[in-house]
Amino acid sequence: MNKIKCECGHINPEGTVLCESCGKPVEQNQHIDGNKHNKLLNMRYDGSARRSQTYNKSFVDKIWNFFSSVKVGVWLIAITLLASSLGTIFPQEMNNQSALPADEYYEVNYGLAGKIYYQLGFHDLYGSWWYMLLIASIGISLVICSIDRVVPLYRALKKQKPVRHESFLKRQRVFGEAENVTDEEKATLLKQLKERRFKVMEQDGHLLAEKGRFSRWGPYVNHIGLIIFLIGALLRFVPAMYVDEQLWVREGETEVIPGTEGEYYIKNEDFFVEVYDENDERYKEAIQKEGGSVPKNYQTDAVLYQRTDDSLPGAEPELEKVKEGSIQVNRPLKIDGFGLYQTTYQLNEFKSMSFKLHEKGDPNEESLGEITVDLIDPKKEYKLDNGYRVVLDKYYPEFKMENGEPITESKYPRNPALVFNIYTPENPNEPEVSMLGVGFNIDPSESNDYKLGITNVEMRDVTGLTITKDLTLPILGLGGFIFMIGVIQGMYWNHRRIWVQPRENGLWIAGHTNKNWYGLKRDIQQVIAGTSIPEPNDQLERKE
């Protein structure tokens, strides 16, 4: 690595803009920060050498320079925010309850926009590789951007000395000259600097008064907080760290709790809904505005079980009751870090439907056999004792017509419709087709000799639960807390420096701050109060 030796004798690394020791501008490097001889010094990063501004030859240099750019970091954040907002236009795949696969669901429900949405991968945005790559890129950008700046800046500030080159002082924004300054006035100046809580360093009569240096690290503390926050966000893709699943449990059923690797089960003992009394004067007006009954409470009485045997494929689990209780909105049932929240419900869901087969023209509709279809787990074929067979050809759990075609809106039997093929002993290879649902019984060919009729319907309530487990919250909280410390550190303090250089019959005084120039000038006014030292000029204001 090349070195640059200043006339003060200090050896600076290649790429240094201002000598780390005396502050003299390094002539051949002034283009880096855009300095010109007749302009004020650009004090960005105190003129320290940054890798991104020094090397640009190898592949590693180019990668480093790309991610060290603040513009690149801002663009990465902007693209991530844009992608995140686009991901809210249509439901994410994990939240839709459709029986349709994702490649059909979005096109069927949202047309061409849905098809494009799916093909671009927005349907599973937060689990997509390119979204995780964006998050990782932001983290890499923050790390490289911080290292590229904070290490050289730390080294430059640590090595700074009270003795500064003339050109350094003259080209500070706040600069002034004083003549005929007595030793008593210099002592007063030094005393008042310390009273203003400046940390003063003295070398051969040269003074460097400094305070608020810690505020320079505020942006980098922000970066540390953001990096920790992004690590927490990435850990949400690790199943053991984050679970957010939906679970529907029907009354009387026991279901495995998602995300627990088959360890925990929940049984829905009972589900009920309470509504506000429509005749209660306190709620009457509000209920009328809603146009119907308003739920007061919906609740699942549940029992939690833990599996005690080895989880073998196909084996019936051995369960041990570990907890029971009620699940209400905002009152979850918790176990082993998992929270079971009451989020929705479905009343009077179809459980099963029973059908009777009879001859179409029989006025007594004498039964030729009956079948019962479990609407959660229907069988493909039902054989009757007298040689008749009923084959379930199509099943639409939540039936509706769209563009003249039957479709299902979800996989849950809220409005079931079934298409049967009926095989008779007379025509064992030529089925008669019937379509049945709530309120209709269709013979598509209008030539059937046999008919299926609904004889019974069994219904039950279903509770909708959200299963959550989030071990990333402490990490996200820590990242947010550190980020806010950085915000406060950088926003409410500023780094002020005042240099005093003795001259033959007076002194020069110069000042610099990273912000709040009014405050710096007020500090200088106060430290020269009671002396003959004139107030330094703001060279930027004078030029304007």
Coordinates of N, CA, C and O in Angstrom, one line a residue, residues 4 6 12 14-20 23-44 46-48 50 53 167-168 171-172:
I4 N 1.7 8.3 1.9 CA 1.9 9.7 1.5 C 2.5 10.4 2.7 O 1.9 10.5 3.8
C6 N 3.6 13.7 4.6 CA 3.3 15.2 4.7 C 4.5 15.9 5.1 O 5.5 15.4 5.7
N12 N 0.8 9.3 5.9 CA -0.7 9.1 5.7 C -0.9 7.9 4.7 O -0.1 7.7 3.8
E14 N -2.6 6.0 1.5 CA -3.0 6.5 0.2 C -4.5 6.8 0.2 O -5.3 6.1 0.7
G15 N -4.8 7.9 -0.5 CA -6.2 8.3 -0.5 C -6.5 9.4 0.5 O -7.6 9.9 0.5
T16 N -5.5 9.8 1.3 CA -5.8 10.8 2.3 C -6.0 12.2 1.7 O -5.2 12.5 0.8
V17 N -7.0 12.9 2.1 CA -7.3 14.2 1.5 C -6.7 15.3 2.4 O -6.1 16.3 1.8
L18 N -6.8 15.1 3.7 CA -6.2 16.1 4.6 C -5.3 15.3 5.5 O -5.7 14.3 6.1
C19 N -4.1 15.8 5.7 CA -3.1 15.1 6.6 C -3.7 14.8 7.9 O -4.3 15.7 8.6
E20 N -3.6 13.6 8.4 CA -4.2 13.2 9.6 C -3.6 13.9 10.8 O -4.2 14.1 11.8
G23 N -3.5 18.5 9.1 CA -4.6 18.9 8.3 C -4.3 19.6 7.0 O -5.2 20.1 6.3
K24 N -3.0 19.6 6.6 CA -2.7 20.2 5.3 C -3.3 19.4 4.2 O -3.2 18.2 4.1
P25 N -4.0 20.1 3.2 CA -4.5 19.4 2.1 C -3.4 18.6 1.3 O -2.4 19.2 1.0
V26 N -3.7 17.4 1.0 CA -2.8 16.6 0.1 C -3.1 17.0 -1.3 O -4.2 16.6 -1.8
E27 N -2.2 17.6 -2.0 CA -2.5 18.3 -3.3 C -3.1 17.3 -4.3 O -4.1 17.6 -4.9
Q28 N -2.4 16.1 -4.4 CA -2.9 15.2 -5.5 C -4.2 14.5 -5.2 O -4.7 13.8 -6.1
N29 N -4.7 14.7 -4.0 CA -6.0 14.0 -3.7 C -7.2 14.9 -3.5 O -8.2 14.5 -3.0
Q30 N -7.0 16.2 -3.8 CA -8.1 17.1 -3.6 C -9.3 16.8 -4.4 O -10.4 17.2 -4.1
H31 N -9.1 16.1 -5.6 CA -10.2 15.8 -6.4 C -11.2 14.8 -5.7 O -12.4 14.8 -6.1
I32 N -10.7 14.1 -4.7 CA -11.6 13.1 -4.1 C -12.8 13.7 -3.4 O -13.9 13.2 -3.6
D33 N -12.5 14.8 -2.7 CA -13.7 15.5 -2.1 C -14.1 16.8 -2.8 O -14.8 17.5 -2.2
G34 N -13.5 17.0 -4.0 CA -13.9 18.1 -4.7 C -13.4 19.5 -4.2 O -14.0 20.5 -4.4
N35 N -12.3 19.4 -3.5 CA -11.7 20.7 -2.9 C -11.0 21.5 -4.0 O -10.4 21.0 -5.0
K36 N -11.1 22.8 -3.9 CA -10.4 23.7 -4.8 C -9.7 24.7 -3.9 O -10.1 25.0 -2.8
H37 N -8.6 25.3 -4.5 CA -7.8 26.2 -3.7 C -8.5 27.4 -3.1 O -8.2 27.8 -2.0
N38 N -9.4 27.9 -3.9 CA -10.1 29.1 -3.4 C -11.4 28.9 -2.7 O -12.2 29.8 -2.5
K39 N -11.6 27.6 -2.3 CA -12.9 27.3 -1.6 C -12.6 26.8 -0.3 O -11.5 26.4 0.1
L40 N -13.6 26.7 0.5 CA -13.5 26.1 1.9 C -13.2 24.7 1.8 O -13.6 24.0 0.8
L41 N -12.6 24.1 2.8 CA -12.3 22.7 2.8 C -13.5 21.9 3.0 O -14.4 22.2 3.8
N42 N -13.6 20.8 2.3 CA -14.6 19.8 2.5 C -14.1 18.9 3.7 O -13.2 18.2 3.5
M43 N -14.8 19.1 4.8 CA -14.3 18.3 6.0 C -15.0 17.0 6.1 O -15.0 16.4 7.2
R44 N -15.6 16.5 5.0 CA -16.3 15.2 5.1 C -15.3 14.1 5.5 O -14.2 13.9 5.0
D46 N -13.3 14.1 7.8 CA -12.1 14.7 8.1 C -11.0 14.5 7.1 O -9.8 14.4 7.5
G47 N -11.3 14.3 5.9 CA -10.3 14.1 4.8 C -9.6 12.8 5.0 O -8.5 12.6 4.4
S48 N -10.1 11.8 5.7 CA -9.4 10.5 5.9 C -9.5 9.7 4.7 O -10.4 9.9 3.8
R50 N -10.5 6.7 2.4 CA -11.5 5.6 2.4 C -11.1 4.7 1.3 O -10.8 5.1 0.2
Q53 N -12.7 5.2 -2.1 CA -12.3 6.3 -2.9 C -10.8 6.1 -3.4 O -10.3 7.0 -4.1
S167 N -3.1 26.6 6.0 CA -4.1 26.5 5.0 C -5.4 25.7 5.5 O -6.5 26.0 5.1
F168 N -5.1 24.9 6.5 CA -6.3 24.2 7.1 C -7.2 25.2 7.9 O -8.4 25.2 7.7
R171 N -9.0 27.9 5.6 CA -10.1 27.4 4.7 C -11.2 26.7 5.5 O -12.0 26.0 5.0
Q172 N -11.2 27.0 6.8 CA -12.4 26.6 7.6 C -13.5 27.6 7.4 O -13.2 28.8 7.2

